[in-house]
Coordinates of C-alpha atoms in Angstrom, one line a residue:
M1 CA -32.1 56.9 32.4
R2 CA -35.2 54.9 33.2
V3 CA -37.3 53.7 30.3
V4 CA -40.6 51.9 30.1
S5 CA -41.5 50.3 26.7
L6 CA -45.1 49.8 25.5
V7 CA -44.0 48.1 22.3
P8 CA -42.5 44.5 22.2
S9 CA -40.1 45.1 19.3
L10 CA -38.8 48.3 20.9
T11 CA -38.4 46.5 24.2
E12 CA -36.1 44.0 22.5
A13 CA -34.2 46.8 20.8
V14 CA -33.7 48.8 23.9
A15 CA -32.9 45.8 26.2
L16 CA -30.1 44.6 23.8
S17 CA -28.7 48.1 22.9
A18 CA -28.9 50.1 26.1
P19 CA -28.6 47.5 28.9
G20 CA -29.9 48.5 32.3
V21 CA -32.1 51.4 31.2
L22 CA -35.3 49.4 30.8
V23 CA -37.4 49.4 34.0
G24 CA -40.7 48.2 32.7
A25 CA -42.4 46.4 29.7
T26 CA -45.7 45.0 28.6
D27 CA -46.9 41.5 29.2
W28 CA -46.4 40.8 25.4
C29 CA -42.7 41.8 25.5
T30 CA -41.3 38.3 25.1
H31 CA -37.8 39.1 23.8
P32 CA -35.1 39.0 25.0
A33 CA -36.2 35.7 26.5
D34 CA -34.4 36.4 29.8
L35 CA -35.9 39.9 30.2
D36 CA -36.6 40.5 33.9
V37 CA -38.4 43.7 34.4
P38 CA -41.8 44.6 36.0
R39 CA -44.8 44.1 33.7
I40 CA -47.3 46.9 33.2
G41 CA -50.1 45.2 31.3
G42 CA -50.9 45.0 27.6
T43 CA -50.1 47.3 24.8
K44 CA -53.7 48.3 24.4
N45 CA -54.5 48.4 28.2
P46 CA -51.4 49.3 30.1
K47 CA -51.8 49.8 33.9
L48 CA -50.8 53.5 34.0
D49 CA -50.4 53.5 37.8
R50 CA -47.8 50.8 37.4
V51 CA -46.0 52.8 34.7
L52 CA -46.0 55.9 36.9
A53 CA -44.8 54.0 39.9
L54 CA -41.7 53.0 38.0
A55 CA -40.8 56.8 37.7
P56 CA -39.7 56.6 34.1
D57 CA -37.7 59.3 32.4
L58 CA -39.1 58.1 29.1
V59 CA -41.9 55.9 27.8
V60 CA -41.5 54.5 24.2
A61 CA -44.6 53.8 22.3
N62 CA -46.1 53.4 18.8
E63 CA -49.0 55.2 17.1
E64 CA -50.5 51.9 16.0
E65 CA -49.9 49.6 18.9
N66 CA -50.8 52.0 21.7
R67 CA -53.9 54.1 22.4
E68 CA -53.6 57.9 22.3
P69 CA -55.7 58.4 25.5
D70 CA -53.1 56.3 27.5
L71 CA -50.2 58.3 26.0
A72 CA -52.0 61.6 26.7
A73 CA -52.6 60.5 30.3
L74 CA -48.9 59.8 30.8
R75 CA -47.9 63.2 29.3
A76 CA -50.4 64.9 31.6
A77 CA -48.7 63.2 34.5
G78 CA -45.4 64.7 33.5
V79 CA -43.8 61.7 31.7
E80 CA -42.0 62.2 28.4
V81 CA -43.4 59.9 25.7
L82 CA -41.7 59.1 22.4
V83 CA -44.1 57.8 19.8
T84 CA -42.8 56.0 16.8
E85 CA -44.6 55.7 13.4
V86 CA -43.5 52.8 11.2
R87 CA -45.2 52.0 7.9
D88 CA -42.2 50.5 6.0
V89 CA -38.8 49.0 6.4
A90 CA -36.8 52.2 5.7
R91 CA -38.8 54.2 8.3
A92 CA -38.2 51.4 10.8
F93 CA -34.5 51.9 10.7
G94 CA -34.8 55.7 11.2
E95 CA -37.2 55.3 14.1
L96 CA -35.0 52.7 15.8
E97 CA -32.1 55.0 15.7
R98 CA -34.2 57.8 17.2
V99 CA -35.4 55.5 20.0
L100 CA -32.0 54.2 20.9
R101 CA -30.5 57.7 21.0
A102 CA -33.3 58.9 23.3
C103 CA -32.6 55.9 25.5
G104 CA -29.0 56.8 25.8
A105 CA -27.4 53.9 23.8
A106 CA -23.7 54.4 23.9
S107 CA -23.2 53.5 20.2
R108 CA -25.0 52.2 17.2
P109 CA -25.6 48.5 17.8
R110 CA -24.2 45.9 15.5
W111 CA -27.6 44.3 14.9
L112 CA -28.9 47.5 13.4
D113 CA -26.0 47.6 10.9
E114 CA -26.6 43.9 10.1
A115 CA -30.3 44.5 9.6
E116 CA -29.9 47.5 7.3
R117 CA -27.3 45.6 5.3
A118 CA -29.6 42.5 5.0
W119 CA -32.4 44.5 3.6
S120 CA -30.3 46.8 1.4
E121 CA -28.5 43.9 -0.2
L122 CA -31.7 41.8 -0.7
P123 CA -31.6 40.5 -4.3
P124 CA -34.6 41.3 -6.5
P125 CA -37.2 38.5 -6.3
E126 CA -37.2 36.0 -9.1
R127 CA -40.9 36.3 -9.5
R128 CA -43.8 38.1 -7.8
T129 CA -46.4 36.2 -5.8
T130 CA -49.9 37.2 -4.8
A131 CA -51.1 36.6 -1.2
V132 CA -53.8 37.3 1.3
V133 CA -52.4 37.9 4.8
P134 CA -54.9 37.3 7.6
I135 CA -53.9 38.7 11.0
W136 CA -57.1 37.7 12.9
R137 CA -60.1 35.4 12.6
R138 CA -63.6 35.7 14.1
P139 CA -63.8 38.1 12.4
W140 CA -61.3 37.6 9.6
M141 CA -59.0 40.6 9.2
V142 CA -56.2 41.0 6.8
L143 CA -53.3 43.3 5.9
G144 CA -54.6 46.3 3.9
R145 CA -52.9 49.5 2.8
D146 CA -49.8 51.2 4.2
T147 CA -48.5 48.6 6.7
F148 CA -45.0 47.7 7.8
A149 CA -45.7 44.0 7.3
G150 CA -47.0 44.7 3.8
D151 CA -43.7 46.4 2.9
V152 CA -41.7 43.6 4.3
L153 CA -43.6 41.1 2.1
S154 CA -43.4 43.3 -1.0
R155 CA -39.6 43.4 -0.7
L156 CA -39.7 39.6 -0.6
G157 CA -41.7 39.5 -3.8
V158 CA -45.1 39.1 -2.3
D159 CA -47.9 41.4 -3.3
H160 CA -50.8 41.1 -0.9
V161 CA -54.3 41.4 -2.5
Y162 CA -55.7 44.1 -0.3
A163 CA -52.7 46.5 -0.5
A164 CA -55.0 49.2 -2.0
H165 CA -57.9 48.7 0.3
P166 CA -59.0 52.0 2.0
D167 CA -58.5 50.4 5.5
R168 CA -55.2 49.4 6.9
Y169 CA -56.6 46.2 8.4
P170 CA -59.9 45.5 6.7
R171 CA -62.5 42.9 7.8
I172 CA -63.0 40.6 4.8
P173 CA -65.3 37.5 4.8
V174 CA -63.3 34.3 4.5
E175 CA -65.4 33.4 1.4
E176 CA -64.0 36.6 -0.3
L177 CA -60.5 35.7 0.7
R178 CA -60.8 32.3 -0.9
A179 CA -62.4 33.8 -4.0
A180 CA -59.4 36.1 -4.4
A181 CA -57.4 32.9 -5.4
P182 CA -54.0 34.1 -4.2
D183 CA -50.9 32.2 -4.9
V184 CA -50.3 31.8 -1.2
V185 CA -52.1 32.5 2.1
V186 CA -49.6 34.0 4.7
L187 CA -50.6 33.1 8.2
P188 CA -48.5 34.7 11.0
D189 CA -48.5 33.5 14.6
E190 CA -49.3 36.9 15.9
P191 CA -51.4 38.9 16.7
Y192 CA -53.7 35.9 16.1
R193 CA -51.8 32.7 16.6
F194 CA -52.4 30.8 13.4
T195 CA -51.1 27.2 13.6
A196 CA -51.1 24.1 11.3
G197 CA -54.4 23.1 12.9
D198 CA -56.0 26.6 13.1
G199 CA -56.0 28.6 9.8
P200 CA -55.0 26.5 6.8
E201 CA -58.3 24.5 7.0
A202 CA -60.2 27.7 6.0
F203 CA -58.3 27.8 2.7
P204 CA -58.7 24.4 1.1
G205 CA -56.7 24.0 -2.1
L206 CA -54.5 27.1 -1.4
P207 CA -50.9 26.9 -0.3
C208 CA -50.5 28.3 3.2
A209 CA -47.3 29.7 4.7
L210 CA -47.1 29.6 8.5
V211 CA -44.7 32.4 9.4
S212 CA -43.2 34.0 12.4
G213 CA -45.2 37.1 13.4
R214 CA -42.1 38.5 15.1
H215 CA -40.2 38.4 11.8
L216 CA -43.1 39.8 9.9
T217 CA -44.3 42.6 12.1
W218 CA -41.6 43.5 14.6
Y219 CA -39.1 46.2 13.8
G220 CA -36.0 45.6 16.0
P221 CA -33.2 43.0 16.2
S222 CA -35.4 40.4 14.4
L223 CA -35.0 42.5 11.2
A224 CA -31.4 41.2 10.8
E225 CA -32.8 37.7 10.1
A226 CA -36.3 38.4 9.0
A227 CA -35.7 38.3 5.2
R228 CA -34.0 34.9 5.5
V229 CA -36.5 33.4 7.8
L230 CA -39.6 34.7 6.0
G231 CA -38.2 33.9 2.6
G232 CA -37.6 30.3 3.6
A233 CA -41.2 29.9 4.9
L234 CA -42.6 31.4 1.7
R235 CA -40.5 29.3 -0.6
A236 CA -41.5 26.1 1.3
A237 CA -45.2 26.9 0.9
R238 CA -44.9 27.6 -2.8
R239 CA -43.2 24.3 -3.7

């Protein structure tokens, strides 16, 4: 089995659970840290000639992260493409099982059991908190409806202000974000890399939680610790 992954979180899941089958990954596939496979470009602009040169039996992709024209071109070239759709935590587990089976994983990995247990045993939040969750600036974009990251936060007691917006990732002027007066502003380090010096200054007077984008948006082995890591960052910001 030869697999190329176009999704960073799936790259990590496949690399850890079906060693040796991964023959290519994107430039953004940073985990596992010692991953040593050919790189085929970005998630939005993969070099299809590089993918085809690797002669994969399967390409794993995601309907949100990857562009349909690229996936269609791979199929037209005779490559099997498995496309995941993940909008909440429960669906993530099912899609991960599907991917790992397709990649020939010998057994269900321990990390997947640990991740499911961590989220199924999550205690009810003591209180609900409102938040805005920027994912980009210039222009400012935030989490909207029907997103995996939104479901992750909801399970941790965080209700993001634009959860009912018609768009999944709406562009909202920063003045409007401030006027929403959320309890906390959640600033992940991807896809835009918000830092202590780049992001919080736009929200004077509002608590800001700098969080790991991998734990907020990736569905893979990081799910086993995501609730603990994100919960700690959110609690620290609200003190």
